[in-house]
Coordinates of N, CA and C in Angstrom, one line a residue:
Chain A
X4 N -52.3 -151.0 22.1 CA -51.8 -150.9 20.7 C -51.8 -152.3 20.1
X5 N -52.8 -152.2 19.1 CA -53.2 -153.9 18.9 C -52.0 -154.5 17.3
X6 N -51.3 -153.0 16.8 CA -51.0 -153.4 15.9 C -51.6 -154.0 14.4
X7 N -51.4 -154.5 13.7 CA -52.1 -154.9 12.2 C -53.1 -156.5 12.9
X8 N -54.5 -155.8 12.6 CA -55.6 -157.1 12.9 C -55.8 -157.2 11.8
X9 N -56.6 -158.6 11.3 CA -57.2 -159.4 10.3 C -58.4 -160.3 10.7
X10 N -59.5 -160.1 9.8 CA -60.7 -161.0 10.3 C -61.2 -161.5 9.1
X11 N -61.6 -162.6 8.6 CA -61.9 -163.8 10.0 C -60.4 -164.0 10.0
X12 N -59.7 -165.2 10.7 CA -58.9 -165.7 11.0 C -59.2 -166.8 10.1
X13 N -60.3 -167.1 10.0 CA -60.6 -168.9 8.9 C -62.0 -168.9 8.5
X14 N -62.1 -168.8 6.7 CA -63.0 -168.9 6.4 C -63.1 -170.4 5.3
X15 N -64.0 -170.7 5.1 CA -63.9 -171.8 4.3 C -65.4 -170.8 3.0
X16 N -64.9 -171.1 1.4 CA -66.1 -170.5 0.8 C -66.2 -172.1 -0.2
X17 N -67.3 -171.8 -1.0 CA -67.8 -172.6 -2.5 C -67.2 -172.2 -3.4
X18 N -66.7 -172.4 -4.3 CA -66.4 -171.8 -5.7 C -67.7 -170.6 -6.2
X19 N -67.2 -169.8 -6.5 CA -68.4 -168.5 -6.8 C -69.1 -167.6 -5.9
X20 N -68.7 -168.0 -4.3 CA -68.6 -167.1 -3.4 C -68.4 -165.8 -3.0
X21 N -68.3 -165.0 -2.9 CA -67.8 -164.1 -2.5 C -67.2 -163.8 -1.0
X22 N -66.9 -162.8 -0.9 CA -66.4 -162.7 0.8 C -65.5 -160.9 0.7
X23 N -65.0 -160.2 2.1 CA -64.2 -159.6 2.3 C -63.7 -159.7 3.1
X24 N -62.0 -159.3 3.4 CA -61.3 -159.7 4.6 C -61.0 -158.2 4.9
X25 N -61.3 -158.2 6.1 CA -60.7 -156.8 6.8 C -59.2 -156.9 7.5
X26 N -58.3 -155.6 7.1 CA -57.7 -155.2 7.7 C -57.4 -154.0 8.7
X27 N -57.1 -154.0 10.1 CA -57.1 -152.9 10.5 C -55.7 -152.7 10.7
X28 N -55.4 -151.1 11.2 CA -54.0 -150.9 12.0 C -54.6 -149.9 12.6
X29 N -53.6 -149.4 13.9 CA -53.8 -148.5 14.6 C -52.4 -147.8 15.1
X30 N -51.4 -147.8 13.8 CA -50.0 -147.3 14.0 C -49.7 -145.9 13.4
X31 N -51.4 -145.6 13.2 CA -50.9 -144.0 11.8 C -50.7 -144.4 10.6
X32 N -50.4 -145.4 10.3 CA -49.6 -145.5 9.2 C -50.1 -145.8 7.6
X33 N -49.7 -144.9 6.6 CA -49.9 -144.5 5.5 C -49.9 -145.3 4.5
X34 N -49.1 -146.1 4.2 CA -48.9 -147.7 3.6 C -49.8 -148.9 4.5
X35 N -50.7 -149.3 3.5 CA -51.3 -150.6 3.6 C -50.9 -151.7 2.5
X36 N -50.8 -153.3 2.9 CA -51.0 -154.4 1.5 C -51.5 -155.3 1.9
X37 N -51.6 -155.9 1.3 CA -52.1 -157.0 1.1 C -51.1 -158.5 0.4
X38 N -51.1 -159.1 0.7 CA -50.3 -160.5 -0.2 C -51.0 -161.6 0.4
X39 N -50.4 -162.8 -0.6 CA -50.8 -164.4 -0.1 C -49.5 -164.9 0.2
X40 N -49.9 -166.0 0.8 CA -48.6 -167.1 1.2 C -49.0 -168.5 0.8
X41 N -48.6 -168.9 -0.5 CA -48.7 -170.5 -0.9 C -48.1 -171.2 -0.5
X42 N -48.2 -172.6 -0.1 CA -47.4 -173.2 0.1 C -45.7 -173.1 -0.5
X43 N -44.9 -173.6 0.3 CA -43.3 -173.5 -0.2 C -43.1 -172.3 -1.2
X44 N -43.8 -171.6 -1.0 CA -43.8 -169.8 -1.9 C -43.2 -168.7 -0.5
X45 N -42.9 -167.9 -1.2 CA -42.8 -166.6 -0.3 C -43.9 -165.6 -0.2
X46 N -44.1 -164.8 -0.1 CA -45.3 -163.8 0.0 C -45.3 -162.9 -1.2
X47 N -46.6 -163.0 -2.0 CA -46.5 -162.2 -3.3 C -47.3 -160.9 -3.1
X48 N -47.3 -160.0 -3.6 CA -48.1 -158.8 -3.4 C -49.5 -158.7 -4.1
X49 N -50.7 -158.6 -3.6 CA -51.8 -158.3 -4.3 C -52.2 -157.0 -4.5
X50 N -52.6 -156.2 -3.6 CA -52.8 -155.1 -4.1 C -51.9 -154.1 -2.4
X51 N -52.0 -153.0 -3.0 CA -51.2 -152.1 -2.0 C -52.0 -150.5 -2.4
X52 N -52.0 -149.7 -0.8 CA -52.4 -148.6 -1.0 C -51.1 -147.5 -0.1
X53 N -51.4 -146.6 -1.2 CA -50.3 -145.5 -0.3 C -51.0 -144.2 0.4
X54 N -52.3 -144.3 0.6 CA -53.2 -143.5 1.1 C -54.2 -143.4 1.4
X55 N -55.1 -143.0 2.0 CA -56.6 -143.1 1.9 C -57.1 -142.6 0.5
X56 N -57.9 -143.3 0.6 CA -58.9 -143.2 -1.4 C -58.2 -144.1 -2.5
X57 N -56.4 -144.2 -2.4 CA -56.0 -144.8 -3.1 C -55.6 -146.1 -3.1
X58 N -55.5 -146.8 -4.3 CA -55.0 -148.2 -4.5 C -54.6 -148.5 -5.8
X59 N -53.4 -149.4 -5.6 CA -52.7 -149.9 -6.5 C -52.5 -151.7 -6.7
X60 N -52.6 -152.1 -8.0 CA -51.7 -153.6 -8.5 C -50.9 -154.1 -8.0
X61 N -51.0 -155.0 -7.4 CA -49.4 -155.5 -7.3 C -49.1 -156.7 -8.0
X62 N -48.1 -157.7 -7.8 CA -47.7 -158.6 -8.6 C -49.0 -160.3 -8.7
X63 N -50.0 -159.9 -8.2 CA -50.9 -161.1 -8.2 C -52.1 -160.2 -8.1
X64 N -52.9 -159.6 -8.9 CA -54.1 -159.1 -8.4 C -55.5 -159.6 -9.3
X65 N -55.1 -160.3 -9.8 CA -56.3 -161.0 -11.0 C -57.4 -161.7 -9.6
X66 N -58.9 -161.1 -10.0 CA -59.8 -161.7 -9.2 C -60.0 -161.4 -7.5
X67 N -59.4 -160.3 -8.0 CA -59.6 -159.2 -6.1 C -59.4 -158.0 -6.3
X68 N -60.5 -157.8 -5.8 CA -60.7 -156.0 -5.5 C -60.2 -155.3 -4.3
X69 N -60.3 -154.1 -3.9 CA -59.4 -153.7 -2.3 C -60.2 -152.2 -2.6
X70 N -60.0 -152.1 -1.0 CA -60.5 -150.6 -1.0 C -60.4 -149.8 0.2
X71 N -59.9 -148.7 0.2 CA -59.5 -147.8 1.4 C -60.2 -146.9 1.3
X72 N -61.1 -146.6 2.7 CA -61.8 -145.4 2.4 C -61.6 -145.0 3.5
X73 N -61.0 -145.7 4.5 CA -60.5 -145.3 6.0 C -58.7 -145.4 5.8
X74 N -58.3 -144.2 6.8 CA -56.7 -144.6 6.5 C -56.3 -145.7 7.4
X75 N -57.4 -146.8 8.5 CA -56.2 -147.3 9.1 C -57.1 -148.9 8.5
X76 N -58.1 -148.5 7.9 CA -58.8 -150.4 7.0 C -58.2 -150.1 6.0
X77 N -57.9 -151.4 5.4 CA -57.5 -151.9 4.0 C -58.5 -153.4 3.8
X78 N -59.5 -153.1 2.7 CA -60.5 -154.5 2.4 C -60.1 -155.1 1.5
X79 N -59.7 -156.3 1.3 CA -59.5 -157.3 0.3 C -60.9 -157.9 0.1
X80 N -61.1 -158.1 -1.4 CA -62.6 -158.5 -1.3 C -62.1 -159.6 -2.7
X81 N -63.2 -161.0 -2.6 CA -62.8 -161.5 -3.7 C -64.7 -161.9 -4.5
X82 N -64.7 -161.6 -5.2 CA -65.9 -161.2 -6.1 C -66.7 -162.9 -6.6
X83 N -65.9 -163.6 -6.7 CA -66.2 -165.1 -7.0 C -65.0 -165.9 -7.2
X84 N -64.7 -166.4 -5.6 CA -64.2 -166.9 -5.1 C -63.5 -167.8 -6.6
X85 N -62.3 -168.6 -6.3 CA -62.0 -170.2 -7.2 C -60.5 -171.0 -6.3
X86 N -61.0 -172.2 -6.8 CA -59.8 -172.3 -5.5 C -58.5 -172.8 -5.6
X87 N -58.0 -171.5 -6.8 CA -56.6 -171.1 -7.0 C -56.5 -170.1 -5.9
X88 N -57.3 -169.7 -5.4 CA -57.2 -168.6 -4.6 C -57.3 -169.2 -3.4
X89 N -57.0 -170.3 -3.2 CA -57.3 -171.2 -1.7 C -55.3 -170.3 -1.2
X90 N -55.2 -170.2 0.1 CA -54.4 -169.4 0.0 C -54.1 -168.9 1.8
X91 N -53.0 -168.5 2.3 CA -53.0 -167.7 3.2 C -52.9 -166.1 3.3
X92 N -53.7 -165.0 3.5 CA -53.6 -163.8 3.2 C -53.2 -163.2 4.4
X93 N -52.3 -162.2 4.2 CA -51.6 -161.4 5.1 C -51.6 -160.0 4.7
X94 N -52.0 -159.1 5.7 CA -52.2 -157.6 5.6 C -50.9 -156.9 6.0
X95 N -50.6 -156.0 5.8 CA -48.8 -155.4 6.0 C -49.2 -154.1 6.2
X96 N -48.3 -153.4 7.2 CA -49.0 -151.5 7.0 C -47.1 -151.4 6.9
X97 N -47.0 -149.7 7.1 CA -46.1 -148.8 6.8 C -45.9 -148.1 6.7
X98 N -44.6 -147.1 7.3 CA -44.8 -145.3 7.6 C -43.5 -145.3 6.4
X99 N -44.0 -144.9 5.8 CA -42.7 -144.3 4.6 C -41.5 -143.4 5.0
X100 N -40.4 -144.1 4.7 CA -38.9 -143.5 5.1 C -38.7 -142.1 4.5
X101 N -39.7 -141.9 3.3 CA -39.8 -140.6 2.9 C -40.2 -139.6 3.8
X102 N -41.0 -139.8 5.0 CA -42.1 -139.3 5.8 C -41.6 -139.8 7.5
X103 N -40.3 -139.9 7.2 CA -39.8 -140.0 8.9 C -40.0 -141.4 9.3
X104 N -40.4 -142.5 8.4 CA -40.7 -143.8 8.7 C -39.2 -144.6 8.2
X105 N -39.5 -145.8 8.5 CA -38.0 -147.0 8.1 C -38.7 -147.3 6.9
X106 N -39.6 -148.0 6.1 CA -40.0 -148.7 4.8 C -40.4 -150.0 5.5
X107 N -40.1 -150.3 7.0 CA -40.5 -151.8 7.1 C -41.7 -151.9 7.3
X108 N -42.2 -153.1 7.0 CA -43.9 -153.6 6.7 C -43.9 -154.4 8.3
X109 N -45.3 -154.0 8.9 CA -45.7 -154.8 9.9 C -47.2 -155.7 9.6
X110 N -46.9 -157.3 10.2 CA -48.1 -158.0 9.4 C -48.6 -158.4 10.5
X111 N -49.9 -158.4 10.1 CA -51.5 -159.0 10.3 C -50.7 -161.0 10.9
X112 N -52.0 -161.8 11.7 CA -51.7 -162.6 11.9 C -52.3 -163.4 10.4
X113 N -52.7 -163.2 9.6 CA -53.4 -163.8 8.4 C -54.7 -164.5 8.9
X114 N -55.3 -164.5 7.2 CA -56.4 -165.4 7.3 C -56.1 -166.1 6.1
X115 N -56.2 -167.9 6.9 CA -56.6 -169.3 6.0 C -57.6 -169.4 5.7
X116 N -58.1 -169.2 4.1 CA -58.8 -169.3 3.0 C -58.6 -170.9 2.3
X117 N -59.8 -171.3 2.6 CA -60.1 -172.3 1.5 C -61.0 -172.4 0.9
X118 N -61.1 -172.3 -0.9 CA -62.5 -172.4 -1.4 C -62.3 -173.9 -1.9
X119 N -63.4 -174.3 -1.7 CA -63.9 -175.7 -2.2 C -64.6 -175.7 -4.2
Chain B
X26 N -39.5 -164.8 -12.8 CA -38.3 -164.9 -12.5 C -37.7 -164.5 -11.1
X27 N -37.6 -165.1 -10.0 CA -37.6 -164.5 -9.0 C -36.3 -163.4 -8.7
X28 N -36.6 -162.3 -8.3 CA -35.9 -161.4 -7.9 C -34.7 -161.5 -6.8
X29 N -35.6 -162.1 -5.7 CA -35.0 -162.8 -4.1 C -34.9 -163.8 -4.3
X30 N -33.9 -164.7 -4.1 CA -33.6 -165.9 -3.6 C -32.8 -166.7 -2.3
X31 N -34.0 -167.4 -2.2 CA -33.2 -168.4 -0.8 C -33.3 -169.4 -1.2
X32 N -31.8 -170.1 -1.5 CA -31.6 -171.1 -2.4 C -31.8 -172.5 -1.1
X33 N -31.4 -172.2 0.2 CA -31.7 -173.5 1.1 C -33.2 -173.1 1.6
X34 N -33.8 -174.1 1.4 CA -35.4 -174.8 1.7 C -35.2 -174.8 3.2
X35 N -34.1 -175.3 3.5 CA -33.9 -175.4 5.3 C -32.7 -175.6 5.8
X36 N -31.8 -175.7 7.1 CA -30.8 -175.5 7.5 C -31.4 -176.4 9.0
X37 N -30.1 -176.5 9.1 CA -30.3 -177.5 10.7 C -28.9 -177.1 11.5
X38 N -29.3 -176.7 12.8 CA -27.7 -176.3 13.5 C -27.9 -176.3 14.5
X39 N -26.9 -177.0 15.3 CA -27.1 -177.1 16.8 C -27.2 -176.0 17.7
X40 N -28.1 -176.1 18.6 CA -28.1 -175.3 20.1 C -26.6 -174.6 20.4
X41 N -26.9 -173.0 20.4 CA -25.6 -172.5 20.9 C -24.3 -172.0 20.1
X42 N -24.8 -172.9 18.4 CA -23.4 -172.3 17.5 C -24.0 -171.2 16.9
X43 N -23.5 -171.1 15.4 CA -23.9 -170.1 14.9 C -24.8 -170.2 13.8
X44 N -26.0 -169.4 13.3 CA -26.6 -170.2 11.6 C -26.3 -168.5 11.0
X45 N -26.3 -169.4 9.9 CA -26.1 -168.1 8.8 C -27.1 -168.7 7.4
X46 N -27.7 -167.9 7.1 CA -29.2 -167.5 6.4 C -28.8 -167.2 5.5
X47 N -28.7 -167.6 3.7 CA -28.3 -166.3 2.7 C -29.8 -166.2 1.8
X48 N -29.1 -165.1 1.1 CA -30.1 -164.4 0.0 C -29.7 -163.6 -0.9
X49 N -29.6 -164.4 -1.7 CA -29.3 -163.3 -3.2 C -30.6 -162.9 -4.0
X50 N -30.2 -161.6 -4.3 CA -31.1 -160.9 -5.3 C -30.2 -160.5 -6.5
X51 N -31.7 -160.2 -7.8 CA -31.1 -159.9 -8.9 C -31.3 -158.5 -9.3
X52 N -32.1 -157.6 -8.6 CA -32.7 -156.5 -9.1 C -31.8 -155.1 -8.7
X53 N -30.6 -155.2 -9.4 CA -29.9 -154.0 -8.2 C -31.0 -152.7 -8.3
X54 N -31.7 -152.4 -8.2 CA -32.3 -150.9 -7.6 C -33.4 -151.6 -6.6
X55 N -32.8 -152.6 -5.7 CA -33.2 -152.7 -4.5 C -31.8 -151.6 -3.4
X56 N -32.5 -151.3 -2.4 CA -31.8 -150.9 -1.7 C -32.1 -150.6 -0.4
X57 N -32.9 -151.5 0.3 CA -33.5 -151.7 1.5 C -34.0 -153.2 1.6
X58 N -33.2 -153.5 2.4 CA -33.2 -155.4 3.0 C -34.0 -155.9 4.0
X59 N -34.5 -156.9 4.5 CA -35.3 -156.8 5.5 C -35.4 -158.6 5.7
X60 N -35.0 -158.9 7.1 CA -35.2 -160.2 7.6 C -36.5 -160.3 8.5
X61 N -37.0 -160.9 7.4 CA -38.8 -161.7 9.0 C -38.5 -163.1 9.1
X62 N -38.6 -162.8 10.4 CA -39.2 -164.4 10.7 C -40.5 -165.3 11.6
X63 N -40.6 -166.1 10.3 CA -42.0 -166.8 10.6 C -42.4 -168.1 11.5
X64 N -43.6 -167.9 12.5 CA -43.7 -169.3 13.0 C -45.1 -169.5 12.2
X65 N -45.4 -171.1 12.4 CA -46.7 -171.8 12.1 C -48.0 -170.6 12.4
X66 N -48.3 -170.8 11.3 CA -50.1 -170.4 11.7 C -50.0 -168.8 12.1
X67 N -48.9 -167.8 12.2 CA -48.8 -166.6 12.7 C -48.1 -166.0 11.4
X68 N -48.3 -164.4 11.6 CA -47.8 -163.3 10.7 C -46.1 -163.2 10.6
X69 N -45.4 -162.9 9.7 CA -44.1 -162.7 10.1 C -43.9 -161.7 10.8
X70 N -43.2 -161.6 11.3 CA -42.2 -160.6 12.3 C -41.0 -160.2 12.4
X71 N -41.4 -159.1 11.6 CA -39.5 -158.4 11.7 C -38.8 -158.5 12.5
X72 N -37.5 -158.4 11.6 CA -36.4 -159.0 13.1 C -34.8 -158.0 12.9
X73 N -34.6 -157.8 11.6 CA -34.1 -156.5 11.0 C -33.9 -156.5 9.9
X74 N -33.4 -155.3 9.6 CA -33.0 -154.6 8.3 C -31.9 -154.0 8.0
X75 N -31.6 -153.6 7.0 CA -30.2 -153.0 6.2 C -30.6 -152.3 5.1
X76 N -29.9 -151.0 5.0 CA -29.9 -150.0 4.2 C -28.7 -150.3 2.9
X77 N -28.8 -150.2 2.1 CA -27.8 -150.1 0.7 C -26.3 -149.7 1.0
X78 N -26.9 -148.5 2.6 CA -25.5 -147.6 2.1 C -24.8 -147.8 3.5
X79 N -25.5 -149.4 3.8 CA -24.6 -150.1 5.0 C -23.8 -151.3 4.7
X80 N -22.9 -152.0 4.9 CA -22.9 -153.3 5.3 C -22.9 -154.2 6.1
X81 N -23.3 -153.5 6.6 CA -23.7 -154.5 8.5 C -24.4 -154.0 9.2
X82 N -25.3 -154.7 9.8 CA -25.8 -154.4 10.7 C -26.9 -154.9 11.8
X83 N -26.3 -154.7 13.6 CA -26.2 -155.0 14.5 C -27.5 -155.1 15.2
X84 N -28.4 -156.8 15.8 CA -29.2 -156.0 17.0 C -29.3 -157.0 18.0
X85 N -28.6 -157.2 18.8 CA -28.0 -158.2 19.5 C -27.8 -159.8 19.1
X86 N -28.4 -160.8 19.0 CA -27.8 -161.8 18.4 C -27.8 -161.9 16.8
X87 N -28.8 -161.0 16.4 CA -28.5 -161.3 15.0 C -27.8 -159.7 14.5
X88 N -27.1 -160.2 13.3 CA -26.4 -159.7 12.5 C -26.8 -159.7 11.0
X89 N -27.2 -158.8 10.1 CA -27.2 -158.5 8.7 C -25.8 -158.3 8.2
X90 N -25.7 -158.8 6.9 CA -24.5 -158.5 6.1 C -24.8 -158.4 4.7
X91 N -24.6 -157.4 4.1 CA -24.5 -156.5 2.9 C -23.6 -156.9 2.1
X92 N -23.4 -157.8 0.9 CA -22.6 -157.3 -0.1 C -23.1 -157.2 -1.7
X93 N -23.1 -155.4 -2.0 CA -23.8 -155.2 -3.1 C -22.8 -155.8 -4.2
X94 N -22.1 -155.9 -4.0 CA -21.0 -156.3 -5.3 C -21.9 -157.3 -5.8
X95 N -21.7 -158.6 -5.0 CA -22.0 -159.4 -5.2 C -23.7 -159.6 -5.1
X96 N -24.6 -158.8 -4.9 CA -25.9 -158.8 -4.4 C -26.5 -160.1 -3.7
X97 N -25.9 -160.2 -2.6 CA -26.0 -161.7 -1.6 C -26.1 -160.7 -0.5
X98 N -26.9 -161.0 0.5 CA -26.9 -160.8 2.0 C -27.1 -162.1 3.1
X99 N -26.8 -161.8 3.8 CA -26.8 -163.1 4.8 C -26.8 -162.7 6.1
X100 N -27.6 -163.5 6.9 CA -28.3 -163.2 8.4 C -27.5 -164.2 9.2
X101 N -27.0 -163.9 10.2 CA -26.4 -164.7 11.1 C -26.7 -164.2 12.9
X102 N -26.8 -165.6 13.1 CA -27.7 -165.7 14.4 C -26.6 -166.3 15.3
X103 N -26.3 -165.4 16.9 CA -25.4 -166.4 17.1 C -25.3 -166.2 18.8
X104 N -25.7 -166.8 19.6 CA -25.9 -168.5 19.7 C -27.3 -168.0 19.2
X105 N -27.3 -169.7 18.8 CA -28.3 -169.6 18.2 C -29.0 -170.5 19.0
X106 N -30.4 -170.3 19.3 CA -31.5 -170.4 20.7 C -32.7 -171.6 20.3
X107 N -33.6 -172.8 21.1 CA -34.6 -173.3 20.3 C -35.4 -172.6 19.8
X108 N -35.6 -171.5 20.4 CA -36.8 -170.1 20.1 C -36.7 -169.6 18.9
X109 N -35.2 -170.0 18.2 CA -35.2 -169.7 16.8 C -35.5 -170.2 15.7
X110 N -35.6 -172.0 16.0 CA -36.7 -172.6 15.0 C -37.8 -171.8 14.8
X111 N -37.9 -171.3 13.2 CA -39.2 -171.0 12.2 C -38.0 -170.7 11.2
X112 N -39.4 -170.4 10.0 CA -39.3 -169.8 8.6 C -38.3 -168.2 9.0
X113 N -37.5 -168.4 7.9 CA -37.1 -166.9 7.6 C -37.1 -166.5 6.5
X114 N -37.6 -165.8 6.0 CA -37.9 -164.8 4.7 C -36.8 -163.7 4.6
X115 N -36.3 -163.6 3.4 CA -35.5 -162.2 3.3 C -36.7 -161.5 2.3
X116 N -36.2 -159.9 2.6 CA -37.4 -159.1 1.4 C -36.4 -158.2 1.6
X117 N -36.8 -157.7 0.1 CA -36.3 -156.5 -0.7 C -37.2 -155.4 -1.1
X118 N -37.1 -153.7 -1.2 CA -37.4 -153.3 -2.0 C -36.6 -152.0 -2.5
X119 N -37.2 -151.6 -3.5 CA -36.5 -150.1 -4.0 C -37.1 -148.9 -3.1
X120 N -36.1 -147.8 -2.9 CA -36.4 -146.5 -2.4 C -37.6 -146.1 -1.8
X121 N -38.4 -146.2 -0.7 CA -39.8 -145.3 -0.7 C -40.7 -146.8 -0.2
X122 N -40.3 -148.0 -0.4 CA -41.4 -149.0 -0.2 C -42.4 -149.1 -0.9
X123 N -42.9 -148.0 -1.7 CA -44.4 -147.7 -1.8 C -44.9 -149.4 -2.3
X124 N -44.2 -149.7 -3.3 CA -45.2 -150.9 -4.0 C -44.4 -152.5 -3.8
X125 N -44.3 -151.9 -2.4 CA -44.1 -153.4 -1.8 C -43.0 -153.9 -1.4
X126 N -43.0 -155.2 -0.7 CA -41.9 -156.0 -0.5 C -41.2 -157.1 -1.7
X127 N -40.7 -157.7 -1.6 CA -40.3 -158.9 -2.8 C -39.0 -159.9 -2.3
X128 N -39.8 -160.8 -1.6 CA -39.7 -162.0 -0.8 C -39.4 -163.2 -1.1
X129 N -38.7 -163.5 -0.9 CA -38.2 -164.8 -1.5 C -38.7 -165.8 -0.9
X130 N -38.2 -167.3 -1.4 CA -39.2 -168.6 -0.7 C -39.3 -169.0 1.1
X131 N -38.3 -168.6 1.5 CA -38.2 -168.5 3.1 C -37.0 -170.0 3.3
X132 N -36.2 -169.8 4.1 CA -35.7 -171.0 4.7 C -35.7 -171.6 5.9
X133 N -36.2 -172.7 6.3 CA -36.6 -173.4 7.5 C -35.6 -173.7 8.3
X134 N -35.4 -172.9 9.2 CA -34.5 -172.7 10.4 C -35.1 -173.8 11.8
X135 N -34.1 -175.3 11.3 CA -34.1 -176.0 12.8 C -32.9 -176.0 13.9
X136 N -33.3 -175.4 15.4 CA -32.1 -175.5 16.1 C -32.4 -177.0 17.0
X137 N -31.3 -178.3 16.6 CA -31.5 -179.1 17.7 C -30.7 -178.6 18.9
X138 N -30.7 -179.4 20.0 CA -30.7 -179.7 21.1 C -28.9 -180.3 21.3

């Protein structure tokens, strides 16, 4: 039970780059996200899915796409890279307390992103 | 405007006493609390949680404490161990989780010697 994986672990891009970061899990679980961690920041939300096929906004989503077409990947993809988006990214899953789960989020080891 | 706040950047407390962690929020239709704690270069890792319609609660050295009046909670570690140097984050959300956590800036937990 590998729990929430993330790959690469470290990419470095160019300004205008592209890239996608995979998330996996292997806990069942129905809630996937995505956030960054900036320095002396806390973790903000990018995008979040409550299902397979689906995806939602969250509080930072300008300049990244996501997409679930498997229930246990969640893809963060960034379309042209800038390096406001230099950043630590962290993937989170979740079994909803609605659905016999607690609400707590389990994370990914992250990937350090730096665009130049 | 931040929702969660961890007003100390960092805390320092000897080997063995006790540290206490706070966090105030502004959003009362939170009602699900949540302590991670973070090392260097790795993911956070839950460590516990609190429900609205608790005020405490227990999982061997650490302790959560609830007060909605006031919308402050606070994490207390006790003895407190070197193992417990890292980041702690408190996070919040409303009912269901669906659209996320809402985390505040983390405070830097050193235990000397």
């Amino acid at each position: 039970n590998a729990g929430v994986t993330q790959t690469p672990k470290f990419r470095v891009l160019k300004t205008g780059q592209s890239m996608t970061l995979l998330c996996a899990q292997d806990m069942n679980h129905e809630y996937m996200y995505w956030y960054r961690q900036d320095p002396g920041m806390g973790l903000r939300l990018i995008h979040y899915s409550v299902g397979e096929g689906t995806t939602a906004k969250g509080e930072v989503p300008d300049g990244y796409n996501v997409s679930r077409l498997k229930k246990q990947n969640f893809l963060l993809g960034l379309e042209s890279a800038a390096p406001s988006q230099t950043s630590v990214y962290f993937c989170a899953s979740s079994y909803p307390a609605g659905r016999g789960g607690t609400d707590t989020q389990y994370f990914g080891p992250g990937t350090r992103l730096t665009v130049l | 405007d931040q929702q969660v706040k961890q007003n100390s950047p960092s805390l320092s407390v000897q080997e063995g006493r006790i540290s206490i962690l706070n966090c105030d929020y502004t959003n009362s239709m939170f009602d699900y609390f949540l302590w991670y704690k973070k090392y260097p270069a790795e993911g956070p890792t839950f460590l516990i949680s609190i429900s609205s319609i608790k005020d405490k609660n227990e999982d061997g050295r650490f302790t959560v404490f609830l007060n909605k009046s006031a919308k402050h909670l606070s994490l207390h570690i006790v003895p407190s161990q070197p193992g417990d140097s890292a980041v702690y984050f408190c996070a919040a959300s409303e009912t269901g989780g669906a659209d996320g956590l809402t985390f505040g800036k983390g405070t830097h937990l050193i235990i000397q010697p």
